[in-house]
PDB file of C-alpha atoms and ligand atoms in Angstrom:
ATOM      1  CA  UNK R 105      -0.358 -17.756 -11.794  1.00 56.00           C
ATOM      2  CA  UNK R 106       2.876 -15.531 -11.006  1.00 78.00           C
ATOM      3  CA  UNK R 107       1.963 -12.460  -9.642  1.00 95.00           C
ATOM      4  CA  UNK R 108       5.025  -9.901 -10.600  1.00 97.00           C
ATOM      5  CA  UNK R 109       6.007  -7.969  -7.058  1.00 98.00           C
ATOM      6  CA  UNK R 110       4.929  -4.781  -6.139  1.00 98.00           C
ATOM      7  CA  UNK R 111       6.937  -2.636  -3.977  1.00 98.00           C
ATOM      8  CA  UNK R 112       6.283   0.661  -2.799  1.00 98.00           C
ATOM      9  CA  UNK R 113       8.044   3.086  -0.326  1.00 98.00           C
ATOM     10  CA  UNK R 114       5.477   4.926   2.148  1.00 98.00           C
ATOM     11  CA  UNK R 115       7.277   7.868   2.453  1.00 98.00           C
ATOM     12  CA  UNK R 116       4.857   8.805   5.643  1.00 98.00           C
ATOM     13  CA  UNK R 117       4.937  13.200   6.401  1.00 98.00           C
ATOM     14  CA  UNK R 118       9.034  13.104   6.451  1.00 98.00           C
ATOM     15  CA  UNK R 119      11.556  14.755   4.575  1.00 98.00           C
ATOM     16  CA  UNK R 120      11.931  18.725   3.145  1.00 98.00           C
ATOM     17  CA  UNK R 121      11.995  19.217  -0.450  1.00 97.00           C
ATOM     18  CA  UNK R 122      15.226  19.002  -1.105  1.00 98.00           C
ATOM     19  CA  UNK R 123      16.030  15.533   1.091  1.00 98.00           C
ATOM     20  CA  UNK R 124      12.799  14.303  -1.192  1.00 98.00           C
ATOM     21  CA  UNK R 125      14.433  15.432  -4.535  1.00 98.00           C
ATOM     22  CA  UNK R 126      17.920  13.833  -3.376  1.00 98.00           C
ATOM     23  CA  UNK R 127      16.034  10.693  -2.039  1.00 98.00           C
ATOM     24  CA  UNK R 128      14.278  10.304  -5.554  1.00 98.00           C
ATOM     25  CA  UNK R 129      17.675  10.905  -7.310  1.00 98.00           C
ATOM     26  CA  UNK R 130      19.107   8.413  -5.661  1.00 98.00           C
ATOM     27  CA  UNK R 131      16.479   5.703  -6.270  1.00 98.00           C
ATOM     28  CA  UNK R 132      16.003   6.825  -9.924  1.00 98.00           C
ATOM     29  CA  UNK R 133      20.025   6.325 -10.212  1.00 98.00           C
ATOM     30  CA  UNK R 134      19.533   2.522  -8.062  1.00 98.00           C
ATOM     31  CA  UNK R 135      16.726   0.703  -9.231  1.00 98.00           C
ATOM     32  CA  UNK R 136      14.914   3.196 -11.779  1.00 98.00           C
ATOM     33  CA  UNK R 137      15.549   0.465 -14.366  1.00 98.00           C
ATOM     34  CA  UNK R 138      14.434  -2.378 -12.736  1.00 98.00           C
ATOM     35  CA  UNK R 139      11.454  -4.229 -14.649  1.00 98.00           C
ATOM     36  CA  UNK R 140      11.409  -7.262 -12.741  1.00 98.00           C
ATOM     37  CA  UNK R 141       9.632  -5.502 -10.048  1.00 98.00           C
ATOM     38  CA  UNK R 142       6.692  -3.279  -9.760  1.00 98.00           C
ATOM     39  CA  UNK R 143       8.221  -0.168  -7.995  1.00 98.00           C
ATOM     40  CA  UNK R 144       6.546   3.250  -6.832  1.00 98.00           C
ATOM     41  CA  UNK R 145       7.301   6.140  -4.146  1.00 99.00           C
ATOM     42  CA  UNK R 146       4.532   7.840  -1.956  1.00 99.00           C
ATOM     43  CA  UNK R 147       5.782  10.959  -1.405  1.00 98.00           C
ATOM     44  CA  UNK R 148       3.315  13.663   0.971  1.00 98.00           C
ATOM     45  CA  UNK R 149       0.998  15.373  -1.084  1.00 98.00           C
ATOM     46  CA  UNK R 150       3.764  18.888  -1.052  1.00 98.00           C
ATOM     47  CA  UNK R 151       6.741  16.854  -2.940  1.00 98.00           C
ATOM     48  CA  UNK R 152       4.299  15.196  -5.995  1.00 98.00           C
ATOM     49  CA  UNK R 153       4.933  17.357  -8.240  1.00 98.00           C
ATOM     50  CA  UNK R 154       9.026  17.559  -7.662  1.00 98.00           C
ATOM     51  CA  UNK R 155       9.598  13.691  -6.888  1.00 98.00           C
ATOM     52  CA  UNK R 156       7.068  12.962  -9.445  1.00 98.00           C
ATOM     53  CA  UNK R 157       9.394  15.017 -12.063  1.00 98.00           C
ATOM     54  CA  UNK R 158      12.563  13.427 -10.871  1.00 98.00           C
ATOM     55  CA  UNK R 159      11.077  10.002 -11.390  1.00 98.00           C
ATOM     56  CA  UNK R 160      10.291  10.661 -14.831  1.00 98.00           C
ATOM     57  CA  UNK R 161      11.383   8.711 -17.492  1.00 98.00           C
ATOM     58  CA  UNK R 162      12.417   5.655 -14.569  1.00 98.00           C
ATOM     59  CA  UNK R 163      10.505   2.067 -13.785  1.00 98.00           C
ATOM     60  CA  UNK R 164       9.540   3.905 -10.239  1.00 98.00           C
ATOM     61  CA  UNK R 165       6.098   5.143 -10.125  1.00 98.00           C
ATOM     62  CA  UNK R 166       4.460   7.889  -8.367  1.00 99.00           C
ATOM     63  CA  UNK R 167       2.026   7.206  -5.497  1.00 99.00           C
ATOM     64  CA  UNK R 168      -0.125   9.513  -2.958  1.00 99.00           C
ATOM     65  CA  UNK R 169      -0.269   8.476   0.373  1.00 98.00           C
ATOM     66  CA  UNK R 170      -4.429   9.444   0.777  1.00 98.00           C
ATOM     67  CA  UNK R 171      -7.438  11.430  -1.009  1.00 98.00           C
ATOM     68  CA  UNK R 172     -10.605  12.388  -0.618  1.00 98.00           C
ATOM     69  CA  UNK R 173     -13.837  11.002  -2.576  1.00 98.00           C
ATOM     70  CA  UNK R 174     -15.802  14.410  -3.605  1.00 98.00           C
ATOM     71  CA  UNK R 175     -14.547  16.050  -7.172  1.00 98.00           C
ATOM     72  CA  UNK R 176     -13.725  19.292  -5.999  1.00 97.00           C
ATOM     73  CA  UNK R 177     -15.396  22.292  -3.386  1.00 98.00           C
ATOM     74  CA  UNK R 178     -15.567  23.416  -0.463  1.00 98.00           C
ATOM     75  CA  UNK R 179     -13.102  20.184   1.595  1.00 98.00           C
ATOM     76  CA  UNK R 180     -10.648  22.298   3.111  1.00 98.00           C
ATOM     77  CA  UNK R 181      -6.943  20.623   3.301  1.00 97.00           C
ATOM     78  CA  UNK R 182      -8.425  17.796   0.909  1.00 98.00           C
ATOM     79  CA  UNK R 183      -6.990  16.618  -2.193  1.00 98.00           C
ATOM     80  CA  UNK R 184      -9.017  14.790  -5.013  1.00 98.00           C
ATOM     81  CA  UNK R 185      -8.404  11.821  -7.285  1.00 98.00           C
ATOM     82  CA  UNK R 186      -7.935  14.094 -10.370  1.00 98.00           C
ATOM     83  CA  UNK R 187      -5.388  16.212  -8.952  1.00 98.00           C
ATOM     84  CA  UNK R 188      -3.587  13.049  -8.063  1.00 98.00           C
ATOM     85  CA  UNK R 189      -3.862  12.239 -11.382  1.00 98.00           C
ATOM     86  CA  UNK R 190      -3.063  15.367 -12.978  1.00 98.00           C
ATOM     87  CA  UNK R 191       0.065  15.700 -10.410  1.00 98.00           C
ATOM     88  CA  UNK R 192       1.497  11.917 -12.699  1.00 98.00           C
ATOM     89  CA  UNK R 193      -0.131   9.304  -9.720  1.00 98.00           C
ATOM     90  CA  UNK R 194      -0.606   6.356 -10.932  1.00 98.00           C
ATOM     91  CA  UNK R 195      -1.027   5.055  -6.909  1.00 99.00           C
ATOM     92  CA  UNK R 196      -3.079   6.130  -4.095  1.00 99.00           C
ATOM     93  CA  UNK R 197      -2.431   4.597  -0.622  1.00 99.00           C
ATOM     94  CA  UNK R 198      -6.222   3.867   0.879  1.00 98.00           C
ATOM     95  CA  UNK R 199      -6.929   3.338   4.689  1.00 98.00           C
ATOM     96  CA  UNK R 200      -3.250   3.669   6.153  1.00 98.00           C
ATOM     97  CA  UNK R 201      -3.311   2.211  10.090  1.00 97.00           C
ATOM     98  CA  UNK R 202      -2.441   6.042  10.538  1.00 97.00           C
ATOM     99  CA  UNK R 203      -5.105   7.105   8.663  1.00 98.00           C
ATOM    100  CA  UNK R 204      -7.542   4.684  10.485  1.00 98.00           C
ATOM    101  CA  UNK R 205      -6.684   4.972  14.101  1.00 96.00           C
ATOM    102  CA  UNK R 206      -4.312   8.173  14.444  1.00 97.00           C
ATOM    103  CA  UNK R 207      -6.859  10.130  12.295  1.00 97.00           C
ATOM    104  CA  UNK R 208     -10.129   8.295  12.924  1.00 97.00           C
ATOM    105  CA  UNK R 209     -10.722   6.771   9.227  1.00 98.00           C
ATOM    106  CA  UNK R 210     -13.781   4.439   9.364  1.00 98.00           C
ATOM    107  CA  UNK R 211     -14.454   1.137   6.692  1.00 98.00           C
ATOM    108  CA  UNK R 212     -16.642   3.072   4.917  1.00 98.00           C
ATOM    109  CA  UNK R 213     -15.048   6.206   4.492  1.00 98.00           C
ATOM    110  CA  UNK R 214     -12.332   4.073   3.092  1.00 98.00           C
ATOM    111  CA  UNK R 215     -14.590   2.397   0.672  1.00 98.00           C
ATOM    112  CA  UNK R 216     -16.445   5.730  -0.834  1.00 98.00           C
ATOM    113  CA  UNK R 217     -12.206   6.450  -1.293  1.00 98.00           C
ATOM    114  CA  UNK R 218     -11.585   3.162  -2.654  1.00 98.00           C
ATOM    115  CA  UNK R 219     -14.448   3.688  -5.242  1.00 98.00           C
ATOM    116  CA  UNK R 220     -13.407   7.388  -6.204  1.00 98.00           C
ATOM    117  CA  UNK R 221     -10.025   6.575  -6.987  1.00 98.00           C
ATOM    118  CA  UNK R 222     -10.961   3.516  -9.278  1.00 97.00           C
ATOM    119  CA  UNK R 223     -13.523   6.163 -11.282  1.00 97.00           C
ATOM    120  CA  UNK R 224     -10.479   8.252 -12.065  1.00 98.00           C
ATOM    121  CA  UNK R 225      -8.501   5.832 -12.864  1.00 98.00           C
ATOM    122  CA  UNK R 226      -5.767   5.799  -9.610  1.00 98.00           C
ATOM    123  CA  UNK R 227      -4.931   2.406  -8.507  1.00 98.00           C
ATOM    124  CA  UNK R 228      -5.520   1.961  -4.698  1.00 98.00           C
ATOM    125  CA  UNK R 229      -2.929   0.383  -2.120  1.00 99.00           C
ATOM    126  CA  UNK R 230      -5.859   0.061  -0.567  1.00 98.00           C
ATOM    127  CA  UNK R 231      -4.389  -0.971   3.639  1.00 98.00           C
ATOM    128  CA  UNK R 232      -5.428  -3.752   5.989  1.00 98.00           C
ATOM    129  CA  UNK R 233      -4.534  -4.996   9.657  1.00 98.00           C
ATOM    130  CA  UNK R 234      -5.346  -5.268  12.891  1.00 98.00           C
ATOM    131  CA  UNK R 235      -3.921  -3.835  16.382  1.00 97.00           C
ATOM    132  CA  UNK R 236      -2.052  -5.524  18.566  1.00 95.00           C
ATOM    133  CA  UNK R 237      -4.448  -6.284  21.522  1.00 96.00           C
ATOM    134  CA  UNK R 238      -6.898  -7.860  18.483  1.00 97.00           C
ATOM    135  CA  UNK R 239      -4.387 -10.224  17.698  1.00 96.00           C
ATOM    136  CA  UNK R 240      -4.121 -11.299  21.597  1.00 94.00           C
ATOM    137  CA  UNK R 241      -7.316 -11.602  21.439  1.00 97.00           C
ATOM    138  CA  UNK R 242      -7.815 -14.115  18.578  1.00 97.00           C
ATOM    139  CA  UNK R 243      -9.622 -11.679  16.401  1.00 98.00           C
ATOM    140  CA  UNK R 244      -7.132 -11.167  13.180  1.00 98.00           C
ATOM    141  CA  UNK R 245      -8.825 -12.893  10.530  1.00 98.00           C
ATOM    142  CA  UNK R 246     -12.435 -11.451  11.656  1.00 98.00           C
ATOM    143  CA  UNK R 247     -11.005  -7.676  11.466  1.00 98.00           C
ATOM    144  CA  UNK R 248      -8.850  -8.007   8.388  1.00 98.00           C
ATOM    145  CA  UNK R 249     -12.492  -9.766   6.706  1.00 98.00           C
ATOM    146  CA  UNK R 250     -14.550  -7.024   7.928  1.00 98.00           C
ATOM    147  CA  UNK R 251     -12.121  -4.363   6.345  1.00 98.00           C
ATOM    148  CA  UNK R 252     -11.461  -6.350   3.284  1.00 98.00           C
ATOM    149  CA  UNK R 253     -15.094  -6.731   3.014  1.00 98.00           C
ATOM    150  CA  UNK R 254     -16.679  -3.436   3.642  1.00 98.00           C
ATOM    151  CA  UNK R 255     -13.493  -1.474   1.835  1.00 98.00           C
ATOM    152  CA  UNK R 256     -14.171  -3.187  -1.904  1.00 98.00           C
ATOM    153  CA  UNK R 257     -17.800  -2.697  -1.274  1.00 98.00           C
ATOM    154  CA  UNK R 258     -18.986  -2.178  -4.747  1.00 98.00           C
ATOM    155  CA  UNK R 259     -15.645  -2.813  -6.546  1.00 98.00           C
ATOM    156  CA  UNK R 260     -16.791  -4.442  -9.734  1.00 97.00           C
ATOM    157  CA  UNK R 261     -14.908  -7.808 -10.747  1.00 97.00           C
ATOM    158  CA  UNK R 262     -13.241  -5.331 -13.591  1.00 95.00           C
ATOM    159  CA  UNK R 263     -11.505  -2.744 -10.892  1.00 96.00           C
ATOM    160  CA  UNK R 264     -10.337  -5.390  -8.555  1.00 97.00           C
ATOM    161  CA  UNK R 265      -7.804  -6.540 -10.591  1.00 94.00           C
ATOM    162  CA  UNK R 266      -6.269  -3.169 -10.619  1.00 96.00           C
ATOM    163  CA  UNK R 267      -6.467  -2.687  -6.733  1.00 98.00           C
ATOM    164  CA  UNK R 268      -3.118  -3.790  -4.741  1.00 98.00           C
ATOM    165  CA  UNK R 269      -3.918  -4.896  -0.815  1.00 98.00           C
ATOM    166  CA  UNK R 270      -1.022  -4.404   1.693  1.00 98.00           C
ATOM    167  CA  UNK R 271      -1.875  -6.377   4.723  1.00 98.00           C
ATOM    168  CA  UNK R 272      -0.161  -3.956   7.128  1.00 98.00           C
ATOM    169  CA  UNK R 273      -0.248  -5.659  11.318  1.00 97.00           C
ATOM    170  CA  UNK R 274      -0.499  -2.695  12.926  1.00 96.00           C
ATOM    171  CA  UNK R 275       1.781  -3.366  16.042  1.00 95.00           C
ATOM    172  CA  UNK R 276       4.337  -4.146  13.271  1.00 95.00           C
ATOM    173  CA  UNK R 277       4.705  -1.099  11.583  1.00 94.00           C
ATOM    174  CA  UNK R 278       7.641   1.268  12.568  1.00 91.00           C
ATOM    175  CA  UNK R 279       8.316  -1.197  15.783  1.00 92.00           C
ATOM    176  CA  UNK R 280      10.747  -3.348  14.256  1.00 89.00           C
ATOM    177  CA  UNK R 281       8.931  -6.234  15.038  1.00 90.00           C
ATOM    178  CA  UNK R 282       8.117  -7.685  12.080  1.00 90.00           C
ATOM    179  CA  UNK R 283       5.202 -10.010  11.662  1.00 92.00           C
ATOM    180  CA  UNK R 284       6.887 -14.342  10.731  1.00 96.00           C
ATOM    181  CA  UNK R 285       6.781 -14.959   7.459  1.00 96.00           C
ATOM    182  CA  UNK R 286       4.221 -17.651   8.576  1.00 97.00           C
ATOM    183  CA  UNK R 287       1.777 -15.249  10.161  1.00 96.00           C
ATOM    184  CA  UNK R 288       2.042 -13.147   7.589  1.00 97.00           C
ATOM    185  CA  UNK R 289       1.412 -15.709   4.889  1.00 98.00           C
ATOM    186  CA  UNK R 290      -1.443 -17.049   6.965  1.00 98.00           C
ATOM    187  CA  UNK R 291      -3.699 -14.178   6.746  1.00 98.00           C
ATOM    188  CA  UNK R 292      -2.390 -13.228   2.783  1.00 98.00           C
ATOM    189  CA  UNK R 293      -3.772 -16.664   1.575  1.00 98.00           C
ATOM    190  CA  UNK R 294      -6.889 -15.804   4.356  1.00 98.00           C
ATOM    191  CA  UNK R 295      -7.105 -12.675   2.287  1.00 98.00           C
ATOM    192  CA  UNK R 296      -7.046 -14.408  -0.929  1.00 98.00           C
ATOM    193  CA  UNK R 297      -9.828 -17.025  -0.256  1.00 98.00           C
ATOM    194  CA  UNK R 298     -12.138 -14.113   0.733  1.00 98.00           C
ATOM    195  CA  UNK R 299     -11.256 -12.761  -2.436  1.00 98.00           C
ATOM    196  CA  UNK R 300     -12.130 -15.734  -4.255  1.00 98.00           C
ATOM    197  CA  UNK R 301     -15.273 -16.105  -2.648  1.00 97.00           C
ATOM    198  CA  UNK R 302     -16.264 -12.176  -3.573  1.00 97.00           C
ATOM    199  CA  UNK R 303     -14.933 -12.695  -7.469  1.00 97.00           C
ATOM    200  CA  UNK R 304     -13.934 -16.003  -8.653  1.00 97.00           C
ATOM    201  CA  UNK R 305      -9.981 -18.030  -8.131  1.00 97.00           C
ATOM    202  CA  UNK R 306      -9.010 -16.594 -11.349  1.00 97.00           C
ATOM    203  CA  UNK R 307      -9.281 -13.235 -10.526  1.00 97.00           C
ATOM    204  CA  UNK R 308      -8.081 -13.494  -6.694  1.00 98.00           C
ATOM    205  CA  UNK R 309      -5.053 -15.566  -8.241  1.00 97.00           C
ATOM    206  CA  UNK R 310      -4.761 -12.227 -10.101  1.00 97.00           C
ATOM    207  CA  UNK R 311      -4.570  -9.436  -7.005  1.00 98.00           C
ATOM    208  CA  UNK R 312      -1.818  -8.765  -5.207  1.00 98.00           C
ATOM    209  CA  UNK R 313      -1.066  -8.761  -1.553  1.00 98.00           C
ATOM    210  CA  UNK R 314       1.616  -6.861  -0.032  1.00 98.00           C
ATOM    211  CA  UNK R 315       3.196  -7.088   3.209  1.00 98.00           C
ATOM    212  CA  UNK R 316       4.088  -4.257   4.930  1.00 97.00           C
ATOM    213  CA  UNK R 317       5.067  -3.577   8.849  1.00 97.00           C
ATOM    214  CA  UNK R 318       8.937  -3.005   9.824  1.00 95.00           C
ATOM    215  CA  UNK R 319      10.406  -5.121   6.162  1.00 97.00           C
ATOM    216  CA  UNK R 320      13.829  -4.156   5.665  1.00 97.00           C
ATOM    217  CA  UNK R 321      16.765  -5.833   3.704  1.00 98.00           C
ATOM    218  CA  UNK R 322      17.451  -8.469   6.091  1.00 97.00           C
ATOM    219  CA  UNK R 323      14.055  -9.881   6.372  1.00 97.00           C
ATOM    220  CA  UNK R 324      12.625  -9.081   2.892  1.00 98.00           C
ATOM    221  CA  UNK R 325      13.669 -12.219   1.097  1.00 98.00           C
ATOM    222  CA  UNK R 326      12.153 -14.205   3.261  1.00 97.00           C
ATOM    223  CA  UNK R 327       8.953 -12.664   3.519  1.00 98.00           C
ATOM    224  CA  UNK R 328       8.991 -12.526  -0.518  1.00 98.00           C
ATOM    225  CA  UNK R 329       9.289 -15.717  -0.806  1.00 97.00           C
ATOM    226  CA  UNK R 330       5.949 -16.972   0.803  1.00 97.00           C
ATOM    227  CA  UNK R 331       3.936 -18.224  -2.015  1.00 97.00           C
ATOM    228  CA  UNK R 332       0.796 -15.402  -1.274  1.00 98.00           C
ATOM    229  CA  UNK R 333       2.903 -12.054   0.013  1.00 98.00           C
ATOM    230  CA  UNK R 334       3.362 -10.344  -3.668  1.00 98.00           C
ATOM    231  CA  UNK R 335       5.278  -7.383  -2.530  1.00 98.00           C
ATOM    232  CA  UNK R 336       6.164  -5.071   0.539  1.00 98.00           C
ATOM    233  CA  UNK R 337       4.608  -1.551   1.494  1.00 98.00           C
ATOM    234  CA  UNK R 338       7.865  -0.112   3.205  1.00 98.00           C
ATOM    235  CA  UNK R 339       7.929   2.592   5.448  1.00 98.00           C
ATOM    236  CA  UNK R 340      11.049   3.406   7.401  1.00 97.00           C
ATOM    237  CA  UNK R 341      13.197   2.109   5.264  1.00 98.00           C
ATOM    238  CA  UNK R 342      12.215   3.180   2.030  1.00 98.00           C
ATOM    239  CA  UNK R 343      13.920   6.792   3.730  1.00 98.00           C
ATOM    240  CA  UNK R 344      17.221   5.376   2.876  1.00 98.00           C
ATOM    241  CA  UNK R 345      17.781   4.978  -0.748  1.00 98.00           C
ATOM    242  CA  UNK R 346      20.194   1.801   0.221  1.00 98.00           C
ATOM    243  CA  UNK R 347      17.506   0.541   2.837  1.00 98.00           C
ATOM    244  CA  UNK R 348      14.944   0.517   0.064  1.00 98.00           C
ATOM    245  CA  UNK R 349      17.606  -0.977  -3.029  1.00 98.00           C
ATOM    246  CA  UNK R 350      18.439  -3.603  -0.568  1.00 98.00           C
ATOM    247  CA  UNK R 351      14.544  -4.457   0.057  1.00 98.00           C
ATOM    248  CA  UNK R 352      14.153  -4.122  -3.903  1.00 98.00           C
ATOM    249  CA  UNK R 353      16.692  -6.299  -4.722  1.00 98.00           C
ATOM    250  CA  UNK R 354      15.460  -9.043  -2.554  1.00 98.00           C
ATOM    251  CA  UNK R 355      12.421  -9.224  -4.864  1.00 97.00           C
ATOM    252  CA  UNK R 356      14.732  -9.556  -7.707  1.00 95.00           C
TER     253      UNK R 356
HETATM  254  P1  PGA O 428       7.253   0.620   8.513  1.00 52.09           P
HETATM  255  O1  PGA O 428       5.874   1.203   7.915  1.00 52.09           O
HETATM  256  O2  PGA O 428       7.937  -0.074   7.349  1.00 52.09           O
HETATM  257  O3  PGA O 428       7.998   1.810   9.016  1.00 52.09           O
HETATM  258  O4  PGA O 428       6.885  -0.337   9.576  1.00 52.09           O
HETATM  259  C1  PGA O 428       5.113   0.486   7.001  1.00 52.09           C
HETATM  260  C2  PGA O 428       3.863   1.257   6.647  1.00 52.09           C
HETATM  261  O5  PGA O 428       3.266   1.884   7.539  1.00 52.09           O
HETATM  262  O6  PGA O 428       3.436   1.282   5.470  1.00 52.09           O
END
């Protein structure tokens, strides 16, 4: 089965309004026609509405970089599913390293997030990977199971298929050391047994897997190539409207 890429910039809490509007120019003027390639932009929450309008019209889809699982009320600085949706998301990024161990996200939190967005119809990038001193230690493929596992809790066969898994290694992202394209691919295709064990081949065949952890143009083709990595979550680089082309074009 041929999985088409998926790449999406994590814009992370940078840029005003107006470097956002002239970043999203840019990329609509670059690669907004590109169908070869599954593209979006995660701008934060305060530039949806203006990226999200600048986009229009382009291949690149809008993405939010988190939510929260309740409808609406009293969740002060919270955002819901259907105001992502109402704002034009068609992505929400689930379970960010950030969100896990700079803001204290657990598994399950992540999963009751996971399951929200899927009821409203948002397609999670829903994150995996493990810290540095974990993979010293051996324990990789156990951590990235356990959050695989516990995050699709309850994610019917149906909603899998429209859920996109970055396999992020934390002591990779913004460090600019980049996990090998073999270490990478290792735990994608670990990733896609579990998978297959949870829902059937067909289906796991079916999911993509993106990479994501310090990719930039001069690594991305090599990383895309590896037979289970089906796209990059880009961070720093998807700043630079040139940075994030050059990554884009790889995957063409
Ligand atoms: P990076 O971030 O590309 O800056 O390493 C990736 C991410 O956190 O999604």
């Amino acid at each position: 089965m041929s999985r088409k890429l998926f790449i999406a910039g994590n814009w992370k809490m940078n840029l005003s309004r107006s470097e956002a509007g002239e970043l999203a120019r840019a990329l609509a003027a670059k690669i907004g026609h590109v169908e070869a390639v599954d593209l979006a932009v995660c701008p934060t929450m305060v530039q949806l509405a203006t990226v999200g309008e600048l986009i229009q019209g382009t291949q690149i889809a809008l993405g939010a970089q988190n939510m929260f699982y309740e409808d609406n009320g009293a969740f002060t600085g919270e955002t819901s599913a259907a105001m992502l949706r109402d704002v034009g998301c068609r992505y929400v990024i689930l379970g960010h390293s950030e969100r896990r161990h700079v803001i204290g996200e657990t598994d399950e939190l992540i999963n009751r997030k996971v399951l929200k967005a899927m009821s409203e119809g948002l397609e999670p990038i829903f994150c995996v990977g493990e810290l540095l001193e974990q993979r010293e230690s051996g324990e990789t493929m156990e951590v990235v199971r356990r959050q695989v596992e516990v995050g699709l809790e309850g994610v019917s066969a149906g909603d899998a298929a429209r859920v996109t898994i970055a396999y992020e290694p934390v002591w990779a992202i913004g460090t600019g050391h980049t996990a090998t394209p073999q270490q990478a691919q290792e735990v994608h295709a670990m990733i896609r047994e579990l998978l297959a064990g949870r829902y059937d081949a067909e289906l796991a065949d079916a999911i993509r897997i993106q990479y994501g952890g310090s990719v930039k143009p001069s690594n991305a083709a090599e990383l895309l190539n590896q037979p289970d990595i089906d796209g990059a979550l880009v961070g720093g680089a998807s700043l630079k409207a040139d940075d994030f082309t050059g990554i884009v074009q790889a995957g063409l």
